[in-house]
XYZ file of C-alpha atoms in Angstrom:
351
model
C -14.345 6.166 -5.105
C -11.363 4.022 -6.582
C -11.665 3.778 -10.422
C -9.627 1.560 -12.639
C -7.942 3.472 -15.435
C -8.250 2.395 -19.014
C -10.269 2.677 -22.162
C -13.896 1.559 -22.229
C -14.654 3.011 -18.792
C -16.271 6.323 -19.954
C -19.855 5.301 -19.331
C -19.070 4.229 -15.811
C -16.925 7.361 -15.114
C -19.681 9.603 -16.561
C -22.225 7.981 -14.332
C -20.143 8.192 -11.294
C -19.464 11.962 -11.823
C -23.184 12.637 -11.857
C -23.554 10.592 -8.731
C -20.837 12.736 -7.000
C -22.440 15.819 -8.365
C -25.833 14.734 -6.851
C -24.266 14.048 -3.346
C -22.512 17.516 -3.479
C -25.922 19.247 -4.390
C -27.805 17.328 -1.523
C -25.198 17.997 1.269
C -23.859 21.397 0.119
C -20.280 20.846 1.698
C -17.902 23.578 2.493
C -15.049 21.300 1.800
C -14.605 17.749 0.364
C -11.826 15.442 1.226
C -10.881 12.564 -1.116
C -8.328 9.699 -1.303
C -7.294 8.330 -4.718
C -10.658 9.609 -6.331
C -10.305 11.038 -9.733
C -13.852 11.385 -10.419
C -15.137 13.354 -7.873
C -12.675 16.196 -8.788
C -14.787 16.978 -11.826
C -17.981 18.161 -10.207
C -15.920 19.715 -7.424
C -14.007 21.735 -10.000
C -17.335 22.627 -11.870
C -18.796 23.960 -8.691
C -15.479 25.601 -7.371
C -15.643 23.745 -4.045
C -12.512 23.345 -1.999
C -11.175 19.931 -2.603
C -8.638 18.320 -0.001
C -6.835 15.212 -1.417
C -4.832 12.537 0.319
C -2.063 11.552 -1.896
C 1.080 9.462 -1.426
C 4.177 11.483 -1.668
C 5.761 9.144 -4.277
C 2.870 9.671 -6.751
C 3.681 13.520 -6.963
C 5.981 14.934 -9.543
C 7.959 16.386 -6.750
C 9.033 13.047 -5.292
C 12.680 12.054 -5.197
C 11.630 8.358 -5.864
C 8.844 7.528 -8.378
C 7.273 4.135 -8.985
C 8.210 2.520 -12.191
C 6.395 -0.341 -14.207
C 8.770 -3.350 -13.983
C 9.369 -5.616 -16.752
C 8.372 -8.572 -14.253
C 4.668 -7.204 -14.042
C 4.461 -6.686 -17.880
C 5.793 -10.218 -18.701
C 3.630 -11.793 -15.762
C 0.504 -10.200 -17.322
C 1.325 -11.404 -20.735
C 2.284 -14.974 -19.612
C -0.946 -15.332 -17.445
C -2.833 -14.955 -20.719
C -1.158 -17.960 -22.383
C -0.001 -20.259 -19.636
C -1.230 -21.548 -16.240
C -0.344 -19.500 -13.274
C 2.050 -22.129 -12.119
C 4.034 -22.183 -15.353
C 3.793 -18.458 -15.657
C 5.433 -18.218 -12.241
C 8.060 -20.733 -13.087
C 8.976 -18.700 -16.206
C 9.245 -15.386 -14.580
C 11.025 -16.707 -11.357
C 13.667 -18.096 -13.339
C 14.731 -14.730 -14.742
C 17.684 -12.562 -12.863
C 16.325 -10.062 -10.442
C 17.978 -7.232 -12.301
C 15.910 -8.175 -15.576
C 12.714 -8.396 -13.790
C 13.263 -4.980 -11.983
C 13.960 -3.324 -15.301
C 11.484 -0.511 -16.275
C 11.059 -0.249 -20.131
C 8.039 2.061 -20.189
C 7.973 5.665 -19.152
C 5.111 5.986 -16.765
C 4.116 9.456 -18.138
C 3.317 8.153 -21.577
C 1.440 5.208 -20.376
C -0.656 7.383 -17.910
C -1.695 9.925 -20.568
C -3.273 7.033 -22.527
C -4.922 5.549 -19.435
C -6.363 9.041 -18.621
C -8.199 9.330 -22.060
C -11.682 8.230 -20.590
C -11.685 10.395 -17.753
C -10.511 13.385 -19.665
C -13.401 12.872 -22.034
C -15.728 13.186 -19.096
C -13.825 16.218 -17.956
C -14.091 17.855 -21.344
C -17.901 17.401 -21.358
C -18.221 18.858 -17.904
C -16.096 21.935 -18.970
C -13.186 21.056 -16.439
C -9.461 21.077 -17.601
C -8.074 17.687 -18.540
C -5.771 15.766 -16.310
C -2.204 15.959 -17.548
C -0.635 13.962 -14.897
C -1.537 11.908 -11.717
C -1.796 14.772 -9.487
C -4.343 16.449 -11.855
C -6.262 13.250 -11.724
C -6.373 12.457 -8.105
C -5.187 15.621 -6.473
C -6.917 18.735 -5.179
C -6.617 22.309 -4.378
C -5.014 21.191 -1.234
C -2.935 18.033 -1.118
C -2.012 16.250 2.226
C 0.596 13.539 2.039
C 0.178 10.889 4.700
C 3.945 9.991 4.443
C 7.243 10.506 6.103
C 9.851 12.877 4.430
C 12.712 10.513 5.615
C 11.229 7.495 3.771
C 9.696 9.267 0.882
C 11.430 12.614 0.366
C 10.320 15.308 -2.182
C 12.100 18.517 -3.673
C 10.425 21.982 -4.115
C 6.884 21.281 -2.930
C 4.413 23.755 -3.725
C 2.550 25.612 -0.914
C -0.600 23.546 -1.555
C 1.211 20.267 -0.661
C 2.176 19.217 2.850
C 3.340 16.183 4.706
C 0.983 15.157 7.598
C 2.625 11.960 8.636
C 1.086 8.392 8.495
C -2.555 7.816 9.055
C -2.924 4.476 10.699
C -6.342 3.227 11.897
C -6.905 1.759 15.327
C -9.853 1.750 17.750
C -9.388 1.414 21.587
C -12.320 -1.139 21.771
C -10.726 -3.472 19.173
C -9.457 -6.546 20.945
C -7.615 -9.763 19.900
C -9.592 -12.791 19.312
C -9.710 -14.724 22.787
C -8.413 -17.967 20.990
C -5.215 -16.297 19.837
C -2.596 -17.059 22.417
C 0.866 -15.418 21.815
C 4.024 -15.888 23.827
C 5.299 -12.339 24.072
C 8.854 -13.599 24.510
C 8.885 -15.723 21.380
C 9.118 -14.410 17.750
C 5.938 -13.688 15.998
C 5.233 -13.512 12.287
C 2.397 -11.336 11.300
C 1.262 -11.853 7.702
C -1.234 -9.136 6.076
C -1.409 -8.680 2.514
C -3.984 -5.757 2.592
C -6.564 -5.198 -0.182
C -3.961 -4.749 -2.819
C -1.539 -7.417 -1.995
C -0.232 -10.214 -4.129
C -2.927 -12.772 -3.493
C -1.148 -15.435 -5.832
C 1.676 -15.773 -3.260
C -0.515 -15.589 -0.159
C -1.013 -19.472 0.023
C 2.529 -20.161 -0.759
C 3.836 -17.997 1.926
C 1.233 -19.517 4.469
C 2.382 -23.063 3.241
C 5.989 -22.369 4.069
C 5.286 -20.774 7.380
C 3.210 -23.597 8.713
C 6.260 -25.843 8.610
C 8.213 -23.544 10.758
C 8.269 -23.335 14.530
C 7.216 -19.782 14.610
C 3.960 -18.340 16.092
C 1.998 -17.076 13.135
C -0.896 -14.737 12.743
C -2.471 -14.281 9.295
C -5.083 -11.857 8.205
C -6.591 -12.177 4.660
C -9.568 -9.863 4.638
C -11.932 -10.642 1.784
C -9.420 -10.882 -0.912
C -8.883 -14.619 -0.695
C -11.047 -17.688 0.445
C -10.165 -18.108 4.009
C -10.898 -21.758 3.879
C -7.850 -22.096 1.680
C -5.663 -20.759 4.424
C -7.456 -22.147 7.445
C -6.210 -25.607 6.481
C -2.726 -24.557 7.357
C -3.642 -23.732 10.834
C -1.769 -25.511 13.816
C -0.887 -24.727 17.284
C 0.414 -21.232 17.442
C -0.793 -20.549 13.933
C -4.012 -18.451 13.527
C -5.851 -17.378 10.421
C -8.444 -14.557 10.626
C -10.213 -12.231 8.133
C -9.562 -9.173 10.252
C -7.673 -8.428 13.413
C -6.429 -5.037 15.067
C -2.960 -4.693 13.559
C -1.254 -2.712 16.330
C -2.371 -5.232 18.878
C -1.104 -8.087 16.895
C 2.345 -6.585 16.388
C 2.643 -5.534 19.934
C 1.541 -8.937 21.433
C 5.128 -10.090 20.961
C 8.374 -8.410 21.687
C 9.816 -9.824 18.514
C 7.203 -9.396 15.624
C 8.218 -9.585 12.085
C 5.472 -8.100 9.738
C 5.135 -9.588 6.276
C 3.218 -7.535 3.793
C 2.801 -6.479 0.209
C 4.746 -3.076 0.817
C 1.672 -1.065 1.041
C 2.315 2.227 2.957
C -0.487 1.529 5.400
C 0.855 -1.619 6.613
C 4.446 -0.524 6.498
C 3.763 2.630 8.647
C 1.610 0.508 11.124
C 4.589 -1.926 11.552
C 6.972 0.833 12.227
C 4.533 2.644 14.686
C 3.887 -0.425 16.676
C 7.580 -1.121 16.857
C 7.851 -4.207 14.691
C 11.344 -5.925 14.616
C 11.428 -5.995 11.067
C 9.480 -5.780 7.964
C 9.465 -8.374 4.775
C 7.723 -7.100 1.662
C 6.691 -8.912 -1.315
C 5.317 -6.288 -3.768
C 2.142 -6.357 -5.793
C 2.550 -3.403 -8.111
C 5.119 -0.618 -8.816
C 4.502 1.518 -5.637
C 4.985 -1.468 -3.337
C 8.392 -2.143 -5.143
C 9.470 1.347 -4.388
C 8.510 1.072 -0.762
C 10.260 -2.406 -0.429
C 13.400 -1.062 -2.056
C 13.382 2.064 0.089
C 13.079 -0.215 3.450
C 15.977 -2.409 1.969
C 18.151 0.682 1.524
C 17.474 2.026 4.798
C 18.180 -1.385 6.562
C 14.844 -1.566 8.324
C 13.290 -4.167 6.183
C 13.723 -6.487 3.294
C 12.283 -7.179 -0.249
C 11.137 -10.640 -0.849
C 11.189 -11.751 -4.513
C 8.701 -14.464 -5.558
C 11.599 -17.067 -6.152
C 12.600 -16.550 -2.582
C 9.415 -17.908 -0.983
C 10.676 -21.439 -0.493
C 13.595 -20.152 1.526
C 11.422 -17.806 3.536
C 12.128 -19.372 6.938
C 15.862 -18.758 6.478
C 15.156 -15.259 5.614
C 13.046 -14.884 8.759
C 15.947 -16.237 10.881
C 18.216 -13.603 9.496
C 15.802 -10.659 10.003
C 14.907 -11.897 13.598
C 18.654 -12.142 14.501
C 19.321 -8.606 12.956
C 16.627 -6.589 14.931
C 16.224 -3.619 12.679
C 14.910 -1.468 15.588
C 18.457 -0.957 16.789
C 19.349 0.997 13.518
C 19.858 4.762 13.801
C 17.191 5.074 10.737
C 14.600 3.245 12.532
C 14.958 5.367 15.635
C 14.723 8.542 13.582
C 11.630 7.310 11.704
C 9.774 6.359 14.772
C 10.672 9.731 16.254
C 9.374 11.432 13.223
C 6.025 9.385 13.301
C 5.577 10.687 17.074
C 6.374 14.298 16.025
C 3.733 14.215 13.129
C 1.225 12.861 15.544
C 1.752 15.811 17.939
C 1.702 18.442 15.157
C -0.901 16.929 12.645
C -3.910 18.595 13.975
C -2.296 22.169 13.685
C -0.797 21.250 10.291
C -4.283 20.150 8.836
C -6.028 23.192 10.497
C -3.606 25.616 8.912
C -4.196 23.814 5.320
C -7.807 23.954 5.779
C -8.240 27.588 6.413
C -9.768 28.555 3.145
């Protein structure tokens, strides 16, 4: 149910609202759980059905750290309309990092404009308009699959609760039998997720294939796998999907390279990765990458640093972030949430 925001989507949003309403009428649920779904809340509020929303802590107004729209992303979007992708990257990468990281637009003003189509639908359904992101994708109960240490909040209302990371793994999932990993040697696991920065994917892979490292790359369906397969060599594997936990734990010295998405970051921490390198694709990824950097448990990779990625990997491998006090506290926090999650959720779902 992820819907892009922006003008011109009214018809699509209205159609989806009716589809959700039909599903609700058919199944008559006692409670509905959603994740980043701003359309379903309209028929749910109309029918007064309890609504539980999974929402990232940093997207709430109670977060101590909020995503910002960086100048780099604005300029890159404009440059891509005028220049080739290669020239656009050259121009943006030549700018100092502090300029690229500057956030000139207040997210609140931009969000109100982007919410116009969905609020038009809400008005016609007799539902209050969304004034902020929580109104849009939140529910009557909001569960945050995050860690207070990494993404702290202040003055949380009673209908907001941390439940710890939700990472997906199945016992029956196995590694491809053709993938052979030496557990004593460093392994680089590259996974850009579904919202990763695909324009840098091939550039990263091209640099890694020149290294002596063992490398496992998962690309999903977001990029043509044939474009990456040509970089395979001995000890270098490209697949669409693999069980992330098993890949990370197949070596004692795994470095995870990702876009900074919380799902991959939490998976890396939970599986005991030696380090994390994030190349952000959007504002929330930038926030997460910066937090990893601040804590000393990961590094943010700028696009102009891709050519020197192998040197950065050497630095991260020699550092071993697992030895830090912060890393130990975070992994302990993850385990604690695993033990308490069921009782926490039951408590919040006792309508």
